Amino acid sequence: MRNTGDRRPRSRPACRPAGALTVDYNFKSQPDPAVWPLGGLTLGVDGNLYGTASYGGVNGAGTLFKMTPSGTLTVLFDFGGTGNPGHPFAAPILGTDGNLYGTTPNGGTFNQGTVFRLTTKGALKILYSFAATGTDGKNPLGPVLQAADGKLYGTTNWGGANGFGAVFVMSTSGGGYKKLHDFQAIEGENPPAGMVQGSDGFLYSIATRGGANSQGTLFKINTTGTTFAVLHDFVTASGDTPMSTPVLHTNGIIYGTTNHGGSQLPTYGVLYSFDNGLKPFASLVIITSGHVGDAAGILGQGFLSATGVSFGNGPGQIVPINDTAAIVSPLAGAMTGSVKVHIPSGDLTTPQTYKVLPSISDFTPKSGPVGTVITITGMSLKQTTSITIGHVVLGPGVFNVVSDTEVTATVPSGVSSPAKVSLKTKGGSAIARGVFTVQ
């Protein structure tokens, strides 16, 4: 990992004055670590910003970088080189596992582009290299989307059966790549953007060209690829040639931009909105896991009239900031699942799953023969899926969940001293302090 931030002495005010723009990093000519950052930035749970540059770096094929809020830039990965991804266009997304996921239009085994995963410490894995034939799609420009099912969905700008691009799905581990749709000219050509998922489960995005007017389309597709529909054919009078990923507002309306068209001359593009009747929803901001009492941001509407919030089927607390933003926290008894904000007009449900992390405060006794029943106490234990004593894993039916704060298990044969005690729940894992000694 190379720290390549601006090396000039930096004296920054503790609080930036309102309305003041500060240049945190000046991109320079190659071989600067980052040249032409075409994508946006992604905010990590660590408070740092992550982005890509299409050129620059050691190999000249771009970089994935981290920048602190104070402006120190660190290169996490240099794209390019034999078999590696190259020239990324889109910013990475932050996965629910804390890793970064993205695409490159070049590089990979066949130089037709890749889907990759990168840890925030800079370890990269190519999840998929698009094939030389291009029939599975090639040259993805837009970001991937991690949908509610946890899988990655994206588009390719070229390739597919007809050469006009494709929609694909795959797992975050790199398996199960499947092409969901091959674009035909009448449906749209060369989709350059990522997708958003509506409250109806469908994926929504745009194609730059093609369609009834040959000026691009807005489309939807379900996650199995069995249903595809063009929702709008762009035309110059109301905006054409869309290129950016649309945004789904929590009010259920899709917003986006076009690169050309509109009623004003010259036709420099428009901001548009599209109402497909999607239900309003709530959306967690960055943080999607935590212990009881931990705070997370949430966006939506009607929060000033909210009567409560639930995590899974368990309790939570909501503190509105205003009508569209609030702070929510899981309370004792909260469970892993969607977060629901209760408002008079109906529940607003997050597409994300919030993982309630367990904790272990103690276990007793600390020693005894095989067959000893140990009691583990803590918090958020109701959804326990396994208990491990030493190297022996006890699955469902072998241990007993007494309550959300207590589980019991019998020490099995095969456990050797000293034995650590841990457990897993649907939300995560926890390890107890101390060890169990087999007598």
Short mmCIF file of N, CA, C and O in Angstrom, two decimals, residues 22 24 62 90 97 113 135 154 162 172 180 243 259 279 334-335 357 369 383 408 433:
data_model
loop_
_atom_site.label_atom_id
_atom_site.label_comp_id
_atom_site.label_asym_id
_atom_site.label_seq_id
_atom_site.Cartn_x
_atom_site.Cartn_y
_atom_site.Cartn_z
N THR A 22 -12.80 23.61 -0.33
CA THR A 22 -11.41 23.29 -0.04
C THR A 22 -10.92 22.23 -1.02
O THR A 22 -11.57 21.19 -1.19
N ASP A 24 -8.84 19.30 -1.58
CA ASP A 24 -8.16 18.33 -0.72
C ASP A 24 -7.05 17.58 -1.43
O ASP A 24 -6.13 17.09 -0.81
N GLY A 62 -4.83 3.13 -13.98
CA GLY A 62 -5.75 3.58 -12.96
C GLY A 62 -5.49 2.97 -11.60
O GLY A 62 -4.67 2.04 -11.45
N ALA A 90 -16.30 3.44 -12.99
CA ALA A 90 -17.27 3.68 -11.92
C ALA A 90 -16.61 3.58 -10.55
O ALA A 90 -15.61 2.90 -10.37
N ASP A 97 -20.58 -6.93 3.50
CA ASP A 97 -19.50 -7.59 4.22
C ASP A 97 -18.33 -6.66 4.52
O ASP A 97 -17.31 -7.09 5.06
N GLY A 113 -12.75 -6.96 -19.60
CA GLY A 113 -13.33 -6.37 -18.41
C GLY A 113 -13.51 -7.36 -17.28
O GLY A 113 -13.41 -8.58 -17.47
N THR A 135 -19.98 -13.03 -25.64
CA THR A 135 -21.39 -13.43 -25.62
C THR A 135 -22.00 -13.35 -24.22
O THR A 135 -23.21 -13.27 -24.08
N GLY A 154 -25.39 -6.19 -12.50
CA GLY A 154 -24.78 -5.13 -13.27
C GLY A 154 -25.11 -5.22 -14.74
O GLY A 154 -25.82 -6.14 -15.19
N ASN A 162 -26.44 -10.11 -28.88
CA ASN A 162 -26.68 -9.20 -30.00
C ASN A 162 -25.64 -8.09 -30.11
O ASN A 162 -25.72 -7.25 -31.01
N THR A 172 -21.20 -12.62 -4.42
CA THR A 172 -20.07 -11.83 -3.96
C THR A 172 -18.81 -12.68 -3.80
O THR A 172 -17.72 -12.13 -3.65
N LEU A 180 -28.62 -12.40 -17.47
CA LEU A 180 -30.07 -12.33 -17.31
C LEU A 180 -30.79 -11.83 -18.55
O LEU A 180 -31.95 -12.19 -18.77
N MET A 243 -26.75 8.70 -19.44
CA MET A 243 -25.48 7.99 -19.24
C MET A 243 -25.22 7.63 -17.78
O MET A 243 -24.37 6.80 -17.50
N ASN A 259 -27.73 13.28 -21.01
CA ASN A 259 -26.53 13.98 -21.48
C ASN A 259 -26.83 14.98 -22.58
O ASN A 259 -25.98 15.79 -22.95
N LYS A 279 -43.61 1.84 -4.07
CA LYS A 279 -43.98 2.23 -2.71
C LYS A 279 -42.84 2.99 -2.05
O LYS A 279 -41.66 2.70 -2.28
N ALA A 334 -33.97 -6.91 19.96
CA ALA A 334 -33.95 -6.68 18.51
C ALA A 334 -33.37 -7.89 17.79
O ALA A 334 -32.53 -8.62 18.34
N MET A 335 -33.82 -8.11 16.56
CA MET A 335 -33.37 -9.26 15.79
C MET A 335 -32.88 -8.83 14.42
O MET A 335 -33.29 -7.79 13.89
N LEU A 357 -25.58 -7.57 16.14
CA LEU A 357 -24.40 -8.34 16.57
C LEU A 357 -24.58 -8.84 18.00
O LEU A 357 -25.02 -8.09 18.87
N PRO A 369 -16.14 -31.87 33.82
CA PRO A 369 -15.94 -33.01 32.93
C PRO A 369 -16.80 -32.86 31.67
O PRO A 369 -17.67 -31.99 31.57
N GLN A 383 -31.18 -15.52 18.35
CA GLN A 383 -31.03 -16.09 17.00
C GLN A 383 -29.75 -16.89 16.84
O GLN A 383 -29.22 -17.01 15.74
N THR A 408 -27.69 -22.28 26.75
CA THR A 408 -26.95 -23.32 27.46
C THR A 408 -26.49 -24.38 26.47
O THR A 408 -27.12 -24.59 25.42
N ARG A 433 -14.68 -14.29 26.96
CA ARG A 433 -13.38 -14.17 27.61
C ARG A 433 -13.15 -15.42 28.44
O ARG A 433 -14.08 -16.00 28.99
#
